[in-house]
């Protein structure tokens, strides 16, 4: 098996590295000092340069490249700071990928292109006090009551919550206790995305 990067991957890596080293250190220092998310203007610039949604289908506004390409760019931005790498992560690895693969077409069309263009950042709440981010151990539950979904549980934080226009929560619905997902029983215990803009 060949683990060397292709010529195209090396060019992408060089472009990401050059931009990150030249443009991001001062911005990262400010974001970290002031505990702020990247500005909308910076995220839009990432999009204009092709750094958002690298591995998202071109049908939804991404570049349609692979996960390796997305992680190459994320690595170069992350070498500067996770503060400036966060939008790359959220557009290529984070919840937008779950939306791309598992949401209805209408939701995909509304959300994914907006993330790839830098017009939206998706935030997600998964981590809990007793479970960390182990999705099989989460205690937050959703119960359908009539035409409403009642959610009970505690989250530790919301990744991207300070800058996200779309917030997502993935509570198992219709499951009571126990670890892991039950499959094949009408969807009980499956996490269902709950999204609010």
PDB file of C-alpha atoms in Angstrom:
ATOM      1  CA  UNK A   1       0.000   0.000   0.000  1.00  0.00           C
ATOM      2  CA  UNK A   2       1.330   3.421  -0.976  1.00  0.00           C
ATOM      3  CA  UNK A   3       0.980   6.076   1.722  1.00  0.00           C
ATOM      4  CA  UNK A   4       2.586   8.896  -0.248  1.00  0.00           C
ATOM      5  CA  UNK A   5       0.481  11.902  -1.137  1.00  0.00           C
ATOM      6  CA  UNK A   6      -0.351  12.377  -4.790  1.00  0.00           C
ATOM      7  CA  UNK A   7       0.889  15.409  -6.706  1.00  0.00           C
ATOM      8  CA  UNK A   8      -2.563  17.029  -6.415  1.00  0.00           C
ATOM      9  CA  UNK A   9      -2.641  16.374  -2.669  1.00  0.00           C
ATOM     10  CA  UNK A  10       0.825  17.880  -2.266  1.00  0.00           C
ATOM     11  CA  UNK A  11      -0.282  20.989  -4.166  1.00  0.00           C
ATOM     12  CA  UNK A  12      -3.352  21.302  -1.936  1.00  0.00           C
ATOM     13  CA  UNK A  13      -1.178  20.874   1.139  1.00  0.00           C
ATOM     14  CA  UNK A  14       1.210  23.570  -0.079  1.00  0.00           C
ATOM     15  CA  UNK A  15      -1.648  25.982  -0.800  1.00  0.00           C
ATOM     16  CA  UNK A  16      -3.216  25.389   2.624  1.00  0.00           C
ATOM     17  CA  UNK A  17       0.148  25.669   4.385  1.00  0.00           C
ATOM     18  CA  UNK A  18       1.097  28.873   2.553  1.00  0.00           C
ATOM     19  CA  UNK A  19      -2.242  30.536   3.355  1.00  0.00           C
ATOM     20  CA  UNK A  20      -2.306  29.345   6.962  1.00  0.00           C
ATOM     21  CA  UNK A  21       1.255  30.442   7.750  1.00  0.00           C
ATOM     22  CA  UNK A  22       0.940  33.803   6.014  1.00  0.00           C
ATOM     23  CA  UNK A  23      -2.566  34.825   7.078  1.00  0.00           C
ATOM     24  CA  UNK A  24      -3.621  33.053  10.256  1.00  0.00           C
ATOM     25  CA  UNK A  25      -1.097  33.349  13.134  1.00  0.00           C
ATOM     26  CA  UNK A  26      -2.145  36.868  14.201  1.00  0.00           C
ATOM     27  CA  UNK A  27      -5.839  36.037  13.765  1.00  0.00           C
ATOM     28  CA  UNK A  28      -5.418  32.841  15.794  1.00  0.00           C
ATOM     29  CA  UNK A  29      -3.645  34.716  18.595  1.00  0.00           C
ATOM     30  CA  UNK A  30      -6.501  37.216  18.778  1.00  0.00           C
ATOM     31  CA  UNK A  31      -9.192  34.516  18.738  1.00  0.00           C
ATOM     32  CA  UNK A  32      -7.445  32.573  21.480  1.00  0.00           C
ATOM     33  CA  UNK A  33      -6.739  35.677  23.586  1.00  0.00           C
ATOM     34  CA  UNK A  34     -10.339  36.928  23.341  1.00  0.00           C
ATOM     35  CA  UNK A  35     -11.960  33.476  23.316  1.00  0.00           C
ATOM     36  CA  UNK A  36     -13.844  34.280  20.105  1.00  0.00           C
ATOM     37  CA  UNK A  37     -14.816  32.209  17.071  1.00  0.00           C
ATOM     38  CA  UNK A  38     -13.509  33.068  13.606  1.00  0.00           C
ATOM     39  CA  UNK A  39     -15.322  36.003  12.025  1.00  0.00           C
ATOM     40  CA  UNK A  40     -17.905  35.470   9.302  1.00  0.00           C
ATOM     41  CA  UNK A  41     -15.583  37.330   6.929  1.00  0.00           C
ATOM     42  CA  UNK A  42     -12.775  34.866   7.628  1.00  0.00           C
ATOM     43  CA  UNK A  43     -15.069  31.877   7.140  1.00  0.00           C
ATOM     44  CA  UNK A  44     -16.320  33.377   3.863  1.00  0.00           C
ATOM     45  CA  UNK A  45     -12.699  33.801   2.772  1.00  0.00           C
ATOM     46  CA  UNK A  46     -12.044  30.122   3.524  1.00  0.00           C
ATOM     47  CA  UNK A  47     -14.991  29.280   1.260  1.00  0.00           C
ATOM     48  CA  UNK A  48     -13.777  31.549  -1.544  1.00  0.00           C
ATOM     49  CA  UNK A  49     -10.391  29.823  -1.421  1.00  0.00           C
ATOM     50  CA  UNK A  50     -11.996  26.359  -1.552  1.00  0.00           C
ATOM     51  CA  UNK A  51     -11.121  25.311   1.991  1.00  0.00           C
ATOM     52  CA  UNK A  52     -14.700  24.535   3.152  1.00  0.00           C
ATOM     53  CA  UNK A  53     -16.540  21.336   2.290  1.00  0.00           C
ATOM     54  CA  UNK A  54     -13.509  19.843   0.617  1.00  0.00           C
ATOM     55  CA  UNK A  55     -14.895  16.303   0.792  1.00  0.00           C
ATOM     56  CA  UNK A  56     -18.554  17.288   0.389  1.00  0.00           C
ATOM     57  CA  UNK A  57     -20.209  16.383  -2.902  1.00  0.00           C
ATOM     58  CA  UNK A  58     -20.041  19.088  -5.566  1.00  0.00           C
ATOM     59  CA  UNK A  59     -23.812  18.614  -5.870  1.00  0.00           C
ATOM     60  CA  UNK A  60     -24.055  20.436  -2.519  1.00  0.00           C
ATOM     61  CA  UNK A  61     -21.371  23.044  -3.116  1.00  0.00           C
ATOM     62  CA  UNK A  62     -18.310  21.142  -1.918  1.00  0.00           C
ATOM     63  CA  UNK A  63     -15.209  20.278  -3.895  1.00  0.00           C
ATOM     64  CA  UNK A  64     -16.077  16.588  -4.114  1.00  0.00           C
ATOM     65  CA  UNK A  65     -12.585  15.501  -3.073  1.00  0.00           C
ATOM     66  CA  UNK A  66     -11.795  12.825  -0.506  1.00  0.00           C
ATOM     67  CA  UNK A  67     -11.381  12.681   3.243  1.00  0.00           C
ATOM     68  CA  UNK A  68      -7.588  12.671   2.925  1.00  0.00           C
ATOM     69  CA  UNK A  69      -7.715  16.021   1.112  1.00  0.00           C
ATOM     70  CA  UNK A  70      -9.997  17.482   3.780  1.00  0.00           C
ATOM     71  CA  UNK A  71      -7.714  16.294   6.555  1.00  0.00           C
ATOM     72  CA  UNK A  72      -4.622  17.617   4.770  1.00  0.00           C
ATOM     73  CA  UNK A  73      -6.111  21.121   4.872  1.00  0.00           C
ATOM     74  CA  UNK A  74      -7.369  20.690   8.437  1.00  0.00           C
ATOM     75  CA  UNK A  75      -3.891  19.625   9.542  1.00  0.00           C
ATOM     76  CA  UNK A  76      -2.240  22.717   8.047  1.00  0.00           C
ATOM     77  CA  UNK A  77      -4.767  25.082   9.668  1.00  0.00           C
ATOM     78  CA  UNK A  78      -4.592  23.132  12.928  1.00  0.00           C
ATOM     79  CA  UNK A  79      -0.814  23.591  13.043  1.00  0.00           C
ATOM     80  CA  UNK A  80      -1.553  27.289  13.524  1.00  0.00           C
ATOM     81  CA  UNK A  81      -4.437  26.841  15.974  1.00  0.00           C
ATOM     82  CA  UNK A  82      -7.585  24.824  16.448  1.00  0.00           C
ATOM     83  CA  UNK A  83      -9.357  28.189  16.653  1.00  0.00           C
ATOM     84  CA  UNK A  84      -8.736  28.856  12.954  1.00  0.00           C
ATOM     85  CA  UNK A  85      -9.106  25.191  11.991  1.00  0.00           C
ATOM     86  CA  UNK A  86     -12.586  24.798  13.469  1.00  0.00           C
ATOM     87  CA  UNK A  87     -14.530  25.910  10.349  1.00  0.00           C
ATOM     88  CA  UNK A  88     -12.537  23.449   8.233  1.00  0.00           C
ATOM     89  CA  UNK A  89     -13.395  20.646  10.659  1.00  0.00           C
ATOM     90  CA  UNK A  90     -17.074  21.539  10.861  1.00  0.00           C
ATOM     91  CA  UNK A  91     -17.430  21.732   7.064  1.00  0.00           C
ATOM     92  CA  UNK A  92     -15.579  18.501   6.323  1.00  0.00           C
ATOM     93  CA  UNK A  93     -15.741  16.187   9.321  1.00  0.00           C
ATOM     94  CA  UNK A  94     -18.398  17.554  11.637  1.00  0.00           C
ATOM     95  CA  UNK A  95     -22.184  17.418  11.645  1.00  0.00           C
ATOM     96  CA  UNK A  96     -22.559  18.745   8.100  1.00  0.00           C
ATOM     97  CA  UNK A  97     -21.398  15.341   6.887  1.00  0.00           C
ATOM     98  CA  UNK A  98     -24.179  13.625   8.849  1.00  0.00           C
ATOM     99  CA  UNK A  99     -26.660  16.019   7.268  1.00  0.00           C
ATOM    100  CA  UNK A 100     -25.194  15.343   3.822  1.00  0.00           C
ATOM    101  CA  UNK A 101     -25.510  11.581   4.223  1.00  0.00           C
ATOM    102  CA  UNK A 102     -28.591  11.056   6.392  1.00  0.00           C
ATOM    103  CA  UNK A 103     -30.943  14.045   6.160  1.00  0.00           C
ATOM    104  CA  UNK A 104     -33.793  14.504   3.739  1.00  0.00           C
ATOM    105  CA  UNK A 105     -32.893  16.002   0.375  1.00  0.00           C
ATOM    106  CA  UNK A 106     -34.730  19.221   1.276  1.00  0.00           C
ATOM    107  CA  UNK A 107     -32.649  19.623   4.453  1.00  0.00           C
ATOM    108  CA  UNK A 108     -29.418  18.767   2.604  1.00  0.00           C
ATOM    109  CA  UNK A 109     -30.196  21.377  -0.057  1.00  0.00           C
ATOM    110  CA  UNK A 110     -30.914  24.018   2.594  1.00  0.00           C
ATOM    111  CA  UNK A 111     -27.948  23.404   4.912  1.00  0.00           C
ATOM    112  CA  UNK A 112     -24.963  21.841   3.143  1.00  0.00           C
ATOM    113  CA  UNK A 113     -24.448  24.454   0.377  1.00  0.00           C
ATOM    114  CA  UNK A 114     -24.724  27.223   2.982  1.00  0.00           C
ATOM    115  CA  UNK A 115     -21.947  25.601   5.029  1.00  0.00           C
ATOM    116  CA  UNK A 116     -19.728  25.136   1.959  1.00  0.00           C
ATOM    117  CA  UNK A 117     -20.201  28.793   0.963  1.00  0.00           C
ATOM    118  CA  UNK A 118     -19.366  30.031   4.464  1.00  0.00           C
ATOM    119  CA  UNK A 119     -22.866  31.387   5.048  1.00  0.00           C
ATOM    120  CA  UNK A 120     -23.605  28.945   7.867  1.00  0.00           C
ATOM    121  CA  UNK A 121     -21.669  27.142  10.574  1.00  0.00           C
ATOM    122  CA  UNK A 122     -23.297  24.056  12.079  1.00  0.00           C
ATOM    123  CA  UNK A 123     -23.027  23.613  15.829  1.00  0.00           C
ATOM    124  CA  UNK A 124     -23.632  20.324  17.625  1.00  0.00           C
ATOM    125  CA  UNK A 125     -24.178  19.171  21.212  1.00  0.00           C
ATOM    126  CA  UNK A 126     -23.113  15.621  21.953  1.00  0.00           C
ATOM    127  CA  UNK A 127     -20.825  15.505  25.005  1.00  0.00           C
ATOM    128  CA  UNK A 128     -22.415  14.756  28.368  1.00  0.00           C
ATOM    129  CA  UNK A 129     -20.998  14.753  31.921  1.00  0.00           C
ATOM    130  CA  UNK A 130     -20.970  10.951  32.295  1.00  0.00           C
ATOM    131  CA  UNK A 131     -20.457   9.912  28.685  1.00  0.00           C
ATOM    132  CA  UNK A 132     -18.049  12.288  27.032  1.00  0.00           C
ATOM    133  CA  UNK A 133     -18.764  12.018  23.317  1.00  0.00           C
ATOM    134  CA  UNK A 134     -19.457   8.268  23.271  1.00  0.00           C
ATOM    135  CA  UNK A 135     -22.760   8.393  21.406  1.00  0.00           C
ATOM    136  CA  UNK A 136     -23.782   4.960  22.665  1.00  0.00           C
ATOM    137  CA  UNK A 137     -23.557   6.146  26.287  1.00  0.00           C
ATOM    138  CA  UNK A 138     -25.581   9.348  26.049  1.00  0.00           C
ATOM    139  CA  UNK A 139     -28.429   9.777  28.517  1.00  0.00           C
ATOM    140  CA  UNK A 140     -30.264  12.641  26.820  1.00  0.00           C
ATOM    141  CA  UNK A 141     -33.536  11.284  25.480  1.00  0.00           C
ATOM    142  CA  UNK A 142     -36.265  12.486  23.176  1.00  0.00           C
ATOM    143  CA  UNK A 143     -39.859  11.392  23.660  1.00  0.00           C
ATOM    144  CA  UNK A 144     -42.553  12.002  21.066  1.00  0.00           C
ATOM    145  CA  UNK A 145     -45.652  13.500  22.706  1.00  0.00           C
ATOM    146  CA  UNK A 146     -48.312  14.215  20.123  1.00  0.00           C
ATOM    147  CA  UNK A 147     -46.770  16.510  17.535  1.00  0.00           C
ATOM    148  CA  UNK A 148     -43.906  17.569  19.803  1.00  0.00           C
ATOM    149  CA  UNK A 149     -40.579  16.097  20.803  1.00  0.00           C
ATOM    150  CA  UNK A 150     -39.699  16.522  24.481  1.00  0.00           C
ATOM    151  CA  UNK A 151     -35.971  16.365  25.195  1.00  0.00           C
ATOM    152  CA  UNK A 152     -34.479  15.736  28.632  1.00  0.00           C
ATOM    153  CA  UNK A 153     -30.773  15.637  29.380  1.00  0.00           C
ATOM    154  CA  UNK A 154     -27.618  17.620  30.058  1.00  0.00           C
ATOM    155  CA  UNK A 155     -24.909  18.601  27.604  1.00  0.00           C
ATOM    156  CA  UNK A 156     -21.449  19.855  28.544  1.00  0.00           C
ATOM    157  CA  UNK A 157     -20.993  22.239  25.631  1.00  0.00           C
ATOM    158  CA  UNK A 158     -22.061  23.028  22.123  1.00  0.00           C
ATOM    159  CA  UNK A 159     -19.223  22.838  19.585  1.00  0.00           C
ATOM    160  CA  UNK A 160     -19.608  25.877  17.363  1.00  0.00           C
ATOM    161  CA  UNK A 161     -22.388  27.285  19.529  1.00  0.00           C
ATOM    162  CA  UNK A 162     -20.862  30.754  19.619  1.00  0.00           C
ATOM    163  CA  UNK A 163     -20.876  31.065  15.848  1.00  0.00           C
ATOM    164  CA  UNK A 164     -23.308  28.460  14.575  1.00  0.00           C
ATOM    165  CA  UNK A 165     -26.480  29.570  12.820  1.00  0.00           C
ATOM    166  CA  UNK A 166     -27.741  25.996  12.896  1.00  0.00           C
ATOM    167  CA  UNK A 167     -27.663  24.022  16.104  1.00  0.00           C
ATOM    168  CA  UNK A 168     -28.090  20.263  16.181  1.00  0.00           C
ATOM    169  CA  UNK A 169     -28.833  17.764  18.887  1.00  0.00           C
ATOM    170  CA  UNK A 170     -28.883  14.006  18.333  1.00  0.00           C
ATOM    171  CA  UNK A 171     -30.978  12.406  21.106  1.00  0.00           C
ATOM    172  CA  UNK A 172     -32.069   8.794  20.858  1.00  0.00           C
ATOM    173  CA  UNK A 173     -35.836   8.735  20.510  1.00  0.00           C
ATOM    174  CA  UNK A 174     -38.005   6.013  22.018  1.00  0.00           C
ATOM    175  CA  UNK A 175     -35.276   4.144  23.875  1.00  0.00           C
ATOM    176  CA  UNK A 176     -35.174   3.510  27.585  1.00  0.00           C
ATOM    177  CA  UNK A 177     -31.815   2.813  29.195  1.00  0.00           C
ATOM    178  CA  UNK A 178     -29.009   0.504  28.134  1.00  0.00           C
ATOM    179  CA  UNK A 179     -25.994   1.084  25.964  1.00  0.00           C
ATOM    180  CA  UNK A 180     -25.795   0.923  22.220  1.00  0.00           C
ATOM    181  CA  UNK A 181     -28.356   1.200  19.464  1.00  0.00           C
ATOM    182  CA  UNK A 182     -31.198  -1.237  19.042  1.00  0.00           C
ATOM    183  CA  UNK A 183     -31.676  -1.886  15.368  1.00  0.00           C
ATOM    184  CA  UNK A 184     -34.530  -3.147  13.295  1.00  0.00           C
ATOM    185  CA  UNK A 185     -37.347  -2.268  15.661  1.00  0.00           C
ATOM    186  CA  UNK A 186     -39.066   0.587  13.914  1.00  0.00           C
ATOM    187  CA  UNK A 187     -36.338   3.122  14.592  1.00  0.00           C
ATOM    188  CA  UNK A 188     -36.451   2.948  18.367  1.00  0.00           C
ATOM    189  CA  UNK A 189     -33.224   4.076  19.917  1.00  0.00           C
ATOM    190  CA  UNK A 190     -31.964   5.751  16.791  1.00  0.00           C
ATOM    191  CA  UNK A 191     -30.561   9.217  17.067  1.00  0.00           C
ATOM    192  CA  UNK A 192     -32.626  11.673  15.117  1.00  0.00           C
ATOM    193  CA  UNK A 193     -31.195  15.053  14.204  1.00  0.00           C
ATOM    194  CA  UNK A 194     -32.998  17.980  15.747  1.00  0.00           C
ATOM    195  CA  UNK A 195     -32.103  21.200  14.022  1.00  0.00           C
ATOM    196  CA  UNK A 196     -32.965  24.802  14.769  1.00  0.00           C
ATOM    197  CA  UNK A 197     -31.767  27.871  12.889  1.00  0.00           C
TER     198      UNK A 197
END
